[in-house]
Structures are given as structure tokens and as C-alpha cells.
JSON list of C-alpha atoms in Angstrom, two decimals:
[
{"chain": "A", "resi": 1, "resn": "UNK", "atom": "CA", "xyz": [44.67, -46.70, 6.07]},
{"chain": "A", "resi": 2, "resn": "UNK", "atom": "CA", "xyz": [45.09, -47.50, 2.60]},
{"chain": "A", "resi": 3, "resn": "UNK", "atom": "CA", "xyz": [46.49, -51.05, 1.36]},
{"chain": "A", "resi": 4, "resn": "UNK", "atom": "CA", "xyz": [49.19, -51.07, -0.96]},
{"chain": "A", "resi": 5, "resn": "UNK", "atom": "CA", "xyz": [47.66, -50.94, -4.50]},
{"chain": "A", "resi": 6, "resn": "UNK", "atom": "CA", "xyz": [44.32, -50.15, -3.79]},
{"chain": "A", "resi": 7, "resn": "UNK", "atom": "CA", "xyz": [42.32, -46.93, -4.44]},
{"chain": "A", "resi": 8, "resn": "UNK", "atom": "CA", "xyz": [40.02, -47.15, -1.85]},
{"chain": "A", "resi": 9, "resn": "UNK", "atom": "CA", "xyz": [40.83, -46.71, 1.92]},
{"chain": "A", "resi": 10, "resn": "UNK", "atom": "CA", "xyz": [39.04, -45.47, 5.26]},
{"chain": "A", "resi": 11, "resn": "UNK", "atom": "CA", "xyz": [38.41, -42.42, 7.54]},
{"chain": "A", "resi": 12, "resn": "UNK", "atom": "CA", "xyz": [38.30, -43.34, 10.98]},
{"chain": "A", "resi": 13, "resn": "UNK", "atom": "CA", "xyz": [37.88, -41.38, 14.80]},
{"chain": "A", "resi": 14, "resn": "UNK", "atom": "CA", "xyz": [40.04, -41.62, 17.25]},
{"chain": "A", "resi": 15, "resn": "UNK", "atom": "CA", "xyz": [41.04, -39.80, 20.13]},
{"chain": "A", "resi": 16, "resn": "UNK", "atom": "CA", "xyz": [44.68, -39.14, 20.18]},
{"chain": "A", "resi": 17, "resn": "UNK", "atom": "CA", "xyz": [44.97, -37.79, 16.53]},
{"chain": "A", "resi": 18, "resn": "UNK", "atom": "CA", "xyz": [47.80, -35.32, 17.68]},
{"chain": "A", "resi": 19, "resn": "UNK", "atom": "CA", "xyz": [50.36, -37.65, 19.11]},
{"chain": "A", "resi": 20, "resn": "UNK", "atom": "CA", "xyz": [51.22, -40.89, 17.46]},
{"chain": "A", "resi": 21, "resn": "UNK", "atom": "CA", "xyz": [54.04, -42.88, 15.29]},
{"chain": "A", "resi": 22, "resn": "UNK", "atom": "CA", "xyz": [52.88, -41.22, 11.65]},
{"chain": "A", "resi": 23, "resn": "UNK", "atom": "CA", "xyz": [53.22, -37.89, 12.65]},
{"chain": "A", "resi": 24, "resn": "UNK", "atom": "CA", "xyz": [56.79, -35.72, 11.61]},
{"chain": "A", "resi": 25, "resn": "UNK", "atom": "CA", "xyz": [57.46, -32.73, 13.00]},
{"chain": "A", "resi": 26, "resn": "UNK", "atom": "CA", "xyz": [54.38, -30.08, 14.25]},
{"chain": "A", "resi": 27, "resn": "UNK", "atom": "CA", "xyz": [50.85, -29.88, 13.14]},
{"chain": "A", "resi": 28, "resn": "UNK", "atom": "CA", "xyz": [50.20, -27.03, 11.18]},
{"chain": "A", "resi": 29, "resn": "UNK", "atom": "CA", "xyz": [46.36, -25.78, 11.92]},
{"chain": "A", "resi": 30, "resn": "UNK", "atom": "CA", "xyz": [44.39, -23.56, 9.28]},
{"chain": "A", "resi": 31, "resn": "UNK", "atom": "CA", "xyz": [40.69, -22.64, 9.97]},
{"chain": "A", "resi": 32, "resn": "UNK", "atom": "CA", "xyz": [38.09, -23.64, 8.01]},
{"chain": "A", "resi": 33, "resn": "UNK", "atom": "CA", "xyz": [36.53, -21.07, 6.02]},
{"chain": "A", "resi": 34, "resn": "UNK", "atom": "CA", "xyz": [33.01, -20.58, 7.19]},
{"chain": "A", "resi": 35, "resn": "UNK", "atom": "CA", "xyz": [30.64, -19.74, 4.22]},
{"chain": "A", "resi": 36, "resn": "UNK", "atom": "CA", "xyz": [31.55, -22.88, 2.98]},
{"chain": "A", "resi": 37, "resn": "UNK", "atom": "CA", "xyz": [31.27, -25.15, 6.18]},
{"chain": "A", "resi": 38, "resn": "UNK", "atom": "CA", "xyz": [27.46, -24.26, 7.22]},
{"chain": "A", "resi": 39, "resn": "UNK", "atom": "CA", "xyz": [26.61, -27.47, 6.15]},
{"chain": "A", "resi": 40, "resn": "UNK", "atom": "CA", "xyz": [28.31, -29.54, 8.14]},
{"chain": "A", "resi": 41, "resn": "UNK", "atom": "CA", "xyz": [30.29, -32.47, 6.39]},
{"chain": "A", "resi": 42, "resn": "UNK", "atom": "CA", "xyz": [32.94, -30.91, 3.79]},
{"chain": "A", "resi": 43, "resn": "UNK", "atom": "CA", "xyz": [36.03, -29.60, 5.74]},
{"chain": "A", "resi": 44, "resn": "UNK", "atom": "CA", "xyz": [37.19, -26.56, 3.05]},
{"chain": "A", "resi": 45, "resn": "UNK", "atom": "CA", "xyz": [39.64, -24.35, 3.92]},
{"chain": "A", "resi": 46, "resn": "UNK", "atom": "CA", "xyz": [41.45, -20.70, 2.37]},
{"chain": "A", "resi": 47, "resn": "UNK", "atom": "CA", "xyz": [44.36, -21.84, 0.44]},
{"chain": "A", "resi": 48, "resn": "UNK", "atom": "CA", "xyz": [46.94, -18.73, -0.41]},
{"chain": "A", "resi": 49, "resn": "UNK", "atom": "CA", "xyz": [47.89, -19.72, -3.39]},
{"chain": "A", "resi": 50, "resn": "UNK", "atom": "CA", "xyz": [48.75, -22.77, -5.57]},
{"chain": "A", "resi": 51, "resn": "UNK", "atom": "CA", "xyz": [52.21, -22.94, -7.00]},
{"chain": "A", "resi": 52, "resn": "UNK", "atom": "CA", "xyz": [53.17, -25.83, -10.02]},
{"chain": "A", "resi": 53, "resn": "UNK", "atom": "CA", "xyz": [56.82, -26.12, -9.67]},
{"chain": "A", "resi": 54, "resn": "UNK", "atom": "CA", "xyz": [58.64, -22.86, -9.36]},
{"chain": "A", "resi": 55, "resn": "UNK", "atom": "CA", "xyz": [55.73, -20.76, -11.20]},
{"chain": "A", "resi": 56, "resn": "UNK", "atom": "CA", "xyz": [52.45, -19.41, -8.88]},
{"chain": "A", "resi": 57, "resn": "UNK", "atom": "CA", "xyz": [49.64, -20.60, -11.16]},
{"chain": "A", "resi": 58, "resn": "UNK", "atom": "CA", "xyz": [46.71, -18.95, -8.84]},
{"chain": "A", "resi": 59, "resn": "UNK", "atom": "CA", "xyz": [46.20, -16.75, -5.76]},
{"chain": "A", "resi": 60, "resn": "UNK", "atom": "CA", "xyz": [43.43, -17.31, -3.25]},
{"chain": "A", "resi": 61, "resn": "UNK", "atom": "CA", "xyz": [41.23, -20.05, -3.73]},
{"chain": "A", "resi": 62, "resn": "UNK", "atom": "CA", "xyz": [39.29, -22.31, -1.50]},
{"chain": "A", "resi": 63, "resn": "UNK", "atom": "CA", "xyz": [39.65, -26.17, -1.86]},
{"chain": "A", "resi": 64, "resn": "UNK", "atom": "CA", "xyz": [38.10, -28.93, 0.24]},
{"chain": "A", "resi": 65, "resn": "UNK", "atom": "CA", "xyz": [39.98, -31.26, 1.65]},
{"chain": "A", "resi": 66, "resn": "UNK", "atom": "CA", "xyz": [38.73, -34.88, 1.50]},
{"chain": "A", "resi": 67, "resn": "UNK", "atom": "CA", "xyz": [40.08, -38.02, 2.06]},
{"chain": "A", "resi": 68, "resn": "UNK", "atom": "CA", "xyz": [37.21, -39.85, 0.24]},
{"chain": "A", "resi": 69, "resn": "UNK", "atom": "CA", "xyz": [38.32, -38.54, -3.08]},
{"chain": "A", "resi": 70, "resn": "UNK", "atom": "CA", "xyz": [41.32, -39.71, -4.85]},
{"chain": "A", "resi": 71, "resn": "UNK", "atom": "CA", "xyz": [41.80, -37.23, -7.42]},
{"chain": "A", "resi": 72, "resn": "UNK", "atom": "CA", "xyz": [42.92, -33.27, -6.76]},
{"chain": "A", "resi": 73, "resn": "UNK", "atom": "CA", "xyz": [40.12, -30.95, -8.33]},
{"chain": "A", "resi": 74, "resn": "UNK", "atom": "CA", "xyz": [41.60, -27.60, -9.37]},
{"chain": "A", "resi": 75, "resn": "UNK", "atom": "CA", "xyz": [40.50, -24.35, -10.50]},
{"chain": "A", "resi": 76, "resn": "UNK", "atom": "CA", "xyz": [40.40, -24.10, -14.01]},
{"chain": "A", "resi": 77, "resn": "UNK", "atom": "CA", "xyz": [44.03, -22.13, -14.46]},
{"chain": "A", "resi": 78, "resn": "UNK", "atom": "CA", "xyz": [45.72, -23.99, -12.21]},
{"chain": "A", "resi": 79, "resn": "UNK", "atom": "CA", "xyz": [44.99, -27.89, -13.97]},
{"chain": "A", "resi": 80, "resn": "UNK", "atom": "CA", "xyz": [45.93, -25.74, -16.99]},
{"chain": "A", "resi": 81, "resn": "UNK", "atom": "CA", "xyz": [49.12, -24.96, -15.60]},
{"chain": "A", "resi": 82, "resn": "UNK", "atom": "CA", "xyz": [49.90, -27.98, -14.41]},
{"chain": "A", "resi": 83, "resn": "UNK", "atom": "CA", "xyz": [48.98, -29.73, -17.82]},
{"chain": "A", "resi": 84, "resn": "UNK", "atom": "CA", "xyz": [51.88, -27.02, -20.11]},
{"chain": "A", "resi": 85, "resn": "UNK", "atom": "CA", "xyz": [54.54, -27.94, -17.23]},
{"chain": "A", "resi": 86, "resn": "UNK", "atom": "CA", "xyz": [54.00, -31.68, -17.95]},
{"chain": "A", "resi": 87, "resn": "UNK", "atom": "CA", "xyz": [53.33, -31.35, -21.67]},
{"chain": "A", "resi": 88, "resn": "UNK", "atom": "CA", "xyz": [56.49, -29.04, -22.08]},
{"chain": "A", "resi": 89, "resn": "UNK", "atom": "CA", "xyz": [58.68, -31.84, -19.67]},
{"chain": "A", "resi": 90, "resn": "UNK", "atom": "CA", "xyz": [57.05, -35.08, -20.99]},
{"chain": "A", "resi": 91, "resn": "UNK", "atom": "CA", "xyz": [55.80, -33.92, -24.58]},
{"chain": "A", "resi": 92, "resn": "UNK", "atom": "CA", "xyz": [52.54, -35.44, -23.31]},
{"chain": "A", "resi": 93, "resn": "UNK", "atom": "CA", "xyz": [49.42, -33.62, -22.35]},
{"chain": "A", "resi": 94, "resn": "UNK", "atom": "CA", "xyz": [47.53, -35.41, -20.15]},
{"chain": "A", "resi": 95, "resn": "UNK", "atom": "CA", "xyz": [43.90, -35.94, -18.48]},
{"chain": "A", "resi": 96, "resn": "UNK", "atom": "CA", "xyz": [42.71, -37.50, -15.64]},
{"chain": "A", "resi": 97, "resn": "UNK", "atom": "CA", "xyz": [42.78, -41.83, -16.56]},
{"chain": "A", "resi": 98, "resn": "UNK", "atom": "CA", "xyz": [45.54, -40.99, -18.47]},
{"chain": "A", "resi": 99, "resn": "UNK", "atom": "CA", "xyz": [48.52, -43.13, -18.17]},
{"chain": "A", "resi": 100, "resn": "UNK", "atom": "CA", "xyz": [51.73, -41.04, -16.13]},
{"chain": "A", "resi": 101, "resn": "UNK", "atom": "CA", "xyz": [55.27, -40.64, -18.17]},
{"chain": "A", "resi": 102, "resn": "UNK", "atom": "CA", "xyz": [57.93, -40.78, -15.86]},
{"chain": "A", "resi": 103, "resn": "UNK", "atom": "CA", "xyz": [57.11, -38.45, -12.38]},
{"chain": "A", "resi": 104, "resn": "UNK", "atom": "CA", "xyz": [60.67, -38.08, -11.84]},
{"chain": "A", "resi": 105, "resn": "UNK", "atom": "CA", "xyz": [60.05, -35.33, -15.03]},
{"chain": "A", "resi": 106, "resn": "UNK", "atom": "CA", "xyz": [57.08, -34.24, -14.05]},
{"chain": "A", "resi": 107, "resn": "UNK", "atom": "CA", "xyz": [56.43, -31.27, -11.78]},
{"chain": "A", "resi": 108, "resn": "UNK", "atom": "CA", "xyz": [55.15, -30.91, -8.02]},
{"chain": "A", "resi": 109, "resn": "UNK", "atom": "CA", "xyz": [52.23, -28.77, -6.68]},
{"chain": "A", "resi": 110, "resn": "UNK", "atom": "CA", "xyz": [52.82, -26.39, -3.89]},
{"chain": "A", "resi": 111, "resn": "UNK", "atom": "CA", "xyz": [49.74, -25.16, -1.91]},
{"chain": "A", "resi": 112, "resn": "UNK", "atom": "CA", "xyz": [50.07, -22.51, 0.57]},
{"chain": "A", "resi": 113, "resn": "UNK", "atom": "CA", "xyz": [48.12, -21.70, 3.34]},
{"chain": "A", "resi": 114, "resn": "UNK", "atom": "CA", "xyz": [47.94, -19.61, 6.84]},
{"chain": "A", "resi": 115, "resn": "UNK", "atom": "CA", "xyz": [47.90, -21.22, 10.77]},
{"chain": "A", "resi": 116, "resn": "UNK", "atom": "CA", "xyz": [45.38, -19.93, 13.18]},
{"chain": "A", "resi": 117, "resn": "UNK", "atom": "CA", "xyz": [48.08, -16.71, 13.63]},
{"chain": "A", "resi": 118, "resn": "UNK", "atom": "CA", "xyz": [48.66, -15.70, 10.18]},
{"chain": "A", "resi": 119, "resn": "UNK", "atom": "CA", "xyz": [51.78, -17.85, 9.73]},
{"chain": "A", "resi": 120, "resn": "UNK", "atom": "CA", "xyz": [52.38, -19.13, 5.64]},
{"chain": "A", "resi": 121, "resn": "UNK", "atom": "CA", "xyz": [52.92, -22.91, 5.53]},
{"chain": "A", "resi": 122, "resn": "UNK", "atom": "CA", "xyz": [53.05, -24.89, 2.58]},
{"chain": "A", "resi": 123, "resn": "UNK", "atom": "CA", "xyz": [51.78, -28.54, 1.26]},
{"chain": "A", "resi": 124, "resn": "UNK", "atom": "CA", "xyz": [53.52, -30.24, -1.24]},
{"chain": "A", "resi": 125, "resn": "UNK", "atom": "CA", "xyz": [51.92, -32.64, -3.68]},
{"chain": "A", "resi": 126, "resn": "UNK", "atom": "CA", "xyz": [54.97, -34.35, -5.85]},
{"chain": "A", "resi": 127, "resn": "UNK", "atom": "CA", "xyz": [53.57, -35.85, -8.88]},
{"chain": "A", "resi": 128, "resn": "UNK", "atom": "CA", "xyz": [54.04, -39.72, -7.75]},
{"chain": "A", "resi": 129, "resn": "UNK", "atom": "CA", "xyz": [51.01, -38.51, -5.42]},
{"chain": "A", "resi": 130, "resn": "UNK", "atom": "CA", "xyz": [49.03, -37.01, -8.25]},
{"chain": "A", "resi": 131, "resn": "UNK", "atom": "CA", "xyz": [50.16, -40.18, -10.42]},
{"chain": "A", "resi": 132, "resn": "UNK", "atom": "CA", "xyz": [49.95, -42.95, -7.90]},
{"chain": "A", "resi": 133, "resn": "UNK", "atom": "CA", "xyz": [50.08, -46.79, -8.76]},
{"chain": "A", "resi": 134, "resn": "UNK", "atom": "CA", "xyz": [46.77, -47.89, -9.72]},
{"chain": "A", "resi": 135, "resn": "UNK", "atom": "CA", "xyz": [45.96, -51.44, -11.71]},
{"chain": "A", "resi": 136, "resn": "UNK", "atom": "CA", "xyz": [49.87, -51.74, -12.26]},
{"chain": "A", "resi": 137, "resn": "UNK", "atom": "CA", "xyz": [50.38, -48.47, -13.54]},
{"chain": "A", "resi": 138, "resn": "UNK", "atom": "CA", "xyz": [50.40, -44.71, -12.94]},
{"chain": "A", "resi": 139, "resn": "UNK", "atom": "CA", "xyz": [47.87, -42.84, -13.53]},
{"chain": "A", "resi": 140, "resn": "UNK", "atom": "CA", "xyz": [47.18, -39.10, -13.49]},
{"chain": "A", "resi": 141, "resn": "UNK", "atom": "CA", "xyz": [44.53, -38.39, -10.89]},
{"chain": "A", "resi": 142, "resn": "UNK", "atom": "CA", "xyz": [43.82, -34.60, -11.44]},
{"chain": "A", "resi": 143, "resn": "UNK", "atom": "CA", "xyz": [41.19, -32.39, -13.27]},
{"chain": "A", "resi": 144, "resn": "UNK", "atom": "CA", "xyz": [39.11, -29.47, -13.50]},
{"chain": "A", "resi": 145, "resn": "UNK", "atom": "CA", "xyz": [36.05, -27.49, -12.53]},
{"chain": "A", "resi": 146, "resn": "UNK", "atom": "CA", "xyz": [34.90, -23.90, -12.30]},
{"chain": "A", "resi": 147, "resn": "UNK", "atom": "CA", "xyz": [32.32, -24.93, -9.56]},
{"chain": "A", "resi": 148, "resn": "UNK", "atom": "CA", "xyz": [34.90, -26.78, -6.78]},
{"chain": "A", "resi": 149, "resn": "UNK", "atom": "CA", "xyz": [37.81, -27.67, -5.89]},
{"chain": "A", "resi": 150, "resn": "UNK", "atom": "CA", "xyz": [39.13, -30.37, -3.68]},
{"chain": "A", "resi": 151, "resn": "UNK", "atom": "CA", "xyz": [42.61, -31.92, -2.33]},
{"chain": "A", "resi": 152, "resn": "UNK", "atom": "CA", "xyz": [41.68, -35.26, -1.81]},
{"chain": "A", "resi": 153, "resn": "UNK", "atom": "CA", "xyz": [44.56, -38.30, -1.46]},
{"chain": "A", "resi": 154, "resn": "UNK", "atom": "CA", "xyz": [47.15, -37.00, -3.52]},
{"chain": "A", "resi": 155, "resn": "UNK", "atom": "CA", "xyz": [47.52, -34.39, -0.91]},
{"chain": "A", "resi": 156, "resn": "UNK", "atom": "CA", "xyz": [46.67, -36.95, 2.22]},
{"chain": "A", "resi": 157, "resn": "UNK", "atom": "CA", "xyz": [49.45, -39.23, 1.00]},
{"chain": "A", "resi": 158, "resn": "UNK", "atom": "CA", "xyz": [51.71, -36.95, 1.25]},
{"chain": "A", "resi": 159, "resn": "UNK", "atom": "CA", "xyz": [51.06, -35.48, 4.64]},
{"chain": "A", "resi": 160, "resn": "UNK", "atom": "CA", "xyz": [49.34, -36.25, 7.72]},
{"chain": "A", "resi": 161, "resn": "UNK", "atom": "CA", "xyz": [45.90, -34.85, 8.31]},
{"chain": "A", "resi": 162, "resn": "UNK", "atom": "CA", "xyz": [43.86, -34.18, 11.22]},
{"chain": "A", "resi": 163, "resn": "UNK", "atom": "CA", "xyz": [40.23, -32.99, 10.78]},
{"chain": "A", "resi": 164, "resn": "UNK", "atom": "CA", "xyz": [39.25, -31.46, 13.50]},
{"chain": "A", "resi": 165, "resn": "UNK", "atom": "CA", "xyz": [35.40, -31.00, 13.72]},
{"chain": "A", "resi": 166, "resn": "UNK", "atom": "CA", "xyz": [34.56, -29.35, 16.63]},
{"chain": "A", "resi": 167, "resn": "UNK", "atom": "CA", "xyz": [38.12, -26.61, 16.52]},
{"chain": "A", "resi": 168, "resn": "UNK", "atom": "CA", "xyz": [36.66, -25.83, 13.12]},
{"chain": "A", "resi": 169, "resn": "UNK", "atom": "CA", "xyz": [39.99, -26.91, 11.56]},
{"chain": "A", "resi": 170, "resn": "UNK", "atom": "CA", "xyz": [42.16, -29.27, 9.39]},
{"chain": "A", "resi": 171, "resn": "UNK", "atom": "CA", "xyz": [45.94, -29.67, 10.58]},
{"chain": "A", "resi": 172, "resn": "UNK", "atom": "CA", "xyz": [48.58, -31.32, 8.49]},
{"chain": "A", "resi": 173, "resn": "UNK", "atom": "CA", "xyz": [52.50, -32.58, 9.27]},
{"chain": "A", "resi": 174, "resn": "UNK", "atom": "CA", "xyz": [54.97, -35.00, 7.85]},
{"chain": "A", "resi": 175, "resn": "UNK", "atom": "CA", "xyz": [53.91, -38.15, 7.55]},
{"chain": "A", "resi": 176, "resn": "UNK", "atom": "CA", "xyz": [56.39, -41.26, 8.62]},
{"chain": "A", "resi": 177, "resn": "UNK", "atom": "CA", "xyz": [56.10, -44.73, 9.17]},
{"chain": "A", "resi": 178, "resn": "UNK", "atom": "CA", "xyz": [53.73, -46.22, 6.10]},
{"chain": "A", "resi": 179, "resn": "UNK", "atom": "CA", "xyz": [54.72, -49.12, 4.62]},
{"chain": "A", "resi": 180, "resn": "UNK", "atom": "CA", "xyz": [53.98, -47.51, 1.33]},
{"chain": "A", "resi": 181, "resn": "UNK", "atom": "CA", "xyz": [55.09, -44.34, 0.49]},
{"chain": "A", "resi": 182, "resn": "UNK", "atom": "CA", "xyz": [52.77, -44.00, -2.43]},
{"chain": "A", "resi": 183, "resn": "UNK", "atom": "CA", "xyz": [49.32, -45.09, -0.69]},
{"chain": "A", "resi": 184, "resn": "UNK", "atom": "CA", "xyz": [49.76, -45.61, 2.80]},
{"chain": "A", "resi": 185, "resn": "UNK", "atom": "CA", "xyz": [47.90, -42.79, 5.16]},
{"chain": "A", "resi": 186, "resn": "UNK", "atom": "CA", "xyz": [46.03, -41.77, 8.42]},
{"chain": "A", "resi": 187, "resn": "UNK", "atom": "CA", "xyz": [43.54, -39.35, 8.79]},
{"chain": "A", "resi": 188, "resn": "UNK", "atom": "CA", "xyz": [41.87, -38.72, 12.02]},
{"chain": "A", "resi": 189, "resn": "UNK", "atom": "CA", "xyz": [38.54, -36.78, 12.45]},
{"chain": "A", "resi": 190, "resn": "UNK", "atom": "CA", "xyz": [38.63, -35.46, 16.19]},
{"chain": "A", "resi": 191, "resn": "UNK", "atom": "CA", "xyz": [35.58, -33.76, 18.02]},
{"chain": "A", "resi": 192, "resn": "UNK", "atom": "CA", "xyz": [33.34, -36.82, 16.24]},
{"chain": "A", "resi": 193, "resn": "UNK", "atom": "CA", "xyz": [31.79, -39.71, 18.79]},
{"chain": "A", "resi": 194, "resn": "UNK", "atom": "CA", "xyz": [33.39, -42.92, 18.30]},
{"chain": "A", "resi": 195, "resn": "UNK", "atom": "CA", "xyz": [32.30, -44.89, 15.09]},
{"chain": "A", "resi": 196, "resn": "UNK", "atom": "CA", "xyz": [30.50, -41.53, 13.95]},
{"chain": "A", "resi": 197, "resn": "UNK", "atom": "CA", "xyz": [30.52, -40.88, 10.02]},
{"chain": "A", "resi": 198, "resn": "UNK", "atom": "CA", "xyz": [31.11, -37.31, 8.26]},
{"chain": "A", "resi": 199, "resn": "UNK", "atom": "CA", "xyz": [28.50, -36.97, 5.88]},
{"chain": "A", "resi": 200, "resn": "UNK", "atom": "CA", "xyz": [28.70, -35.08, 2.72]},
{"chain": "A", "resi": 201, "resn": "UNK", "atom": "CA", "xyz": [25.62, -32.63, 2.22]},
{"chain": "A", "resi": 202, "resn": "UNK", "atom": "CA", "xyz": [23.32, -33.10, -0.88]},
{"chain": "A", "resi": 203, "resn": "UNK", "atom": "CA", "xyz": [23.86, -29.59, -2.18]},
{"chain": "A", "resi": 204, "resn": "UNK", "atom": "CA", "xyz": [27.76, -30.32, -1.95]},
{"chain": "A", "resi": 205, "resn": "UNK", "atom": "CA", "xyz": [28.26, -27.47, 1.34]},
{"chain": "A", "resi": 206, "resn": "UNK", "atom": "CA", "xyz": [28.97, -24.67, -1.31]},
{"chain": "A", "resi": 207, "resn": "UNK", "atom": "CA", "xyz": [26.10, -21.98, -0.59]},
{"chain": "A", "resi": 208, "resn": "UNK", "atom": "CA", "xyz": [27.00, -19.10, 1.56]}
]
């Protein structure tokens, strides 16, 4: 969990991941994509597409998805995207530290991506995730890079996530029940021994 106002939280095990008071609605399962999981320790998955408000900005990429990050790391076109929608609602262009106009002008993120049977679901990321409360203020967690891309909190506090090491998969639902709905999360690794930590590989997990 995180605590209200913080930036830091944890990632813990636990053996009923898929049947408690934070979950709303179904888990949706999608694989992880193997070239990128041979080094055990970053859970990345396919992701369809990634949408900033009504506009696609990308097709296929292929993001990790890490609760120990607290930023979203985007493919070049897509932060680009996302920086003209804000700068043409806010007449600000922003970078990540920068300090967030109002969200309720500011556009959300849609990433879509397949179940185990080829079924489209989509995540939503609404800009008070990507701008959370940090040191009394918002401030816009998101950037880019041509080598990586990650989903890291402002996706997790906004829905609930399940890694699942041994199935090889991440799930996400609705998430319910926080006392904060800006900061307040669970993520569950499953198929880990008790107390066991997910380790991040030195050469980041990226070779094929």
C-alpha cells in the first residue's frame, strides 16, 4: 500500500491475490511477452495500442509494468502526443517535475491490450494518476525514451494488479476500497514464496 501523500509504497506476496475487498469486477489476464521476460524480474507485456484522449497516438508497443516506478515511460510519439493535448488544453507544455494545471482539463491515457483468448480490454490512466499529489502539489509524472517503456503507479493507482509469476502473466480490475483515490493501491505478486523479492536484472530484461 501506499500512504496518503507519499511517493514511495510496497510490493508484497500473498496468496489470495484474486479474491479480496480491492478488487471490482473480473480480472483481466494478458501474457507476458516472452523475449522480454527471459530474465526473470521485469513483468512486460504486448500493449495494442496507446490512445491520449479520443486520438490513437501509437499501435503495438511493449511496456513493463512496475509498481516500483512512479512515473509512466512512453515511447517517444506517444509522450509527444500527450504533451500537444495538454499544451493545446492548458496552454502549458509540460515535463516530468513539472508542476500540473488543472487535470480536470487535461487528457486521459487509454492503453489497450488482449486476455489469454484474444479478447481487447482497456486501462485507463486519467491524468490525476499521471499528476498525482506530491509535496503539496501535482506534479506531472511522465516522460520519454526510445529504449523502454514502463506503466508504473500512475497505471497501478488506477487499477488493481496481480503479477502473476509462475502463469507468466499480469491481471488488472477495478480497484475499490482505498482510502485515497489518488495513491492508495495493492499489488500482489502470486507464484513467489512468502517474503520473496522480484528482482530487477542488471541489463534491465530487454535482450531477446
Amino acid at each position: 500500500f501506499r500512504s496518503s501523500g507519499s511517493s514511495t509504497g510496497s510490493l508484497y506476496t500473498n496468496g489470495d491475490a484474486t479474491s479480496n475487498s480491492h478488487i471490482s469486477g473480473g480480472i483481466s489476464y494478458t501474457p507476458l511477452t516472452p523475449q522480454y521476460f527471459s530474465t526473470p524480474g521485469y513483468f512486460t507485456i504486448t500493449a495494442n495500442s496507446l490512445s491520449v484522449g479520443s486520438s490513437q497516438a501509437i499501435g503495438t508497443f511493449y511496456p513493463i509494468v512496475d509498481s516500483g516506478t512512479n512515473s509512466l515511460v512512453l515511447p517517444s510519439a506517444a509522450f509527444t502526443a500527450l504533451q500537444n493535448q495538454i499544451q493545446s488544453a492548458t496552454g502549458q507544455q509540460l515535463s516530468i517535475g513539472s508542476s500540473c494545471p488543472s487535470v480536470s482539463s487535461m487528457p486521459t491515457v487509454y492503453v489497450k491490450a488482449s486476455d489469454s483468448y484474444g479478447s481487447e480490454f482497456t486501462l485507463s490512466i486519467p491524468a490525476d494518476k499521471y499528476c498525482p499529489v506530491m509535496n503539496g502539489g501535482r506534479t506531472f509524472m511522465a516522460s520519454a525514451s526510445s529504449q523502454f517503456h514502463i506503466l508504473g503507479t500512475p497505471l497501478l493507482n488506477q487499477h488493481y494488479g496481480v503479477f502473476d509469476k509462475s502463469g507468466q502473466r499480469v491481471g488488472f480490475a477495478g480497484l475499490t476500497g482505498c482510502s485515497s483515490s489518488y495513491i492508495n493501491t495493492e499489488n500482489i505478486v502470486v507464484g513467489a514464496k512468502e517474503g520473496e523479492s522480484i528482482q530487477e536484472p542488471a541489463d534491465g530484461g530487454l535482450s531477446k
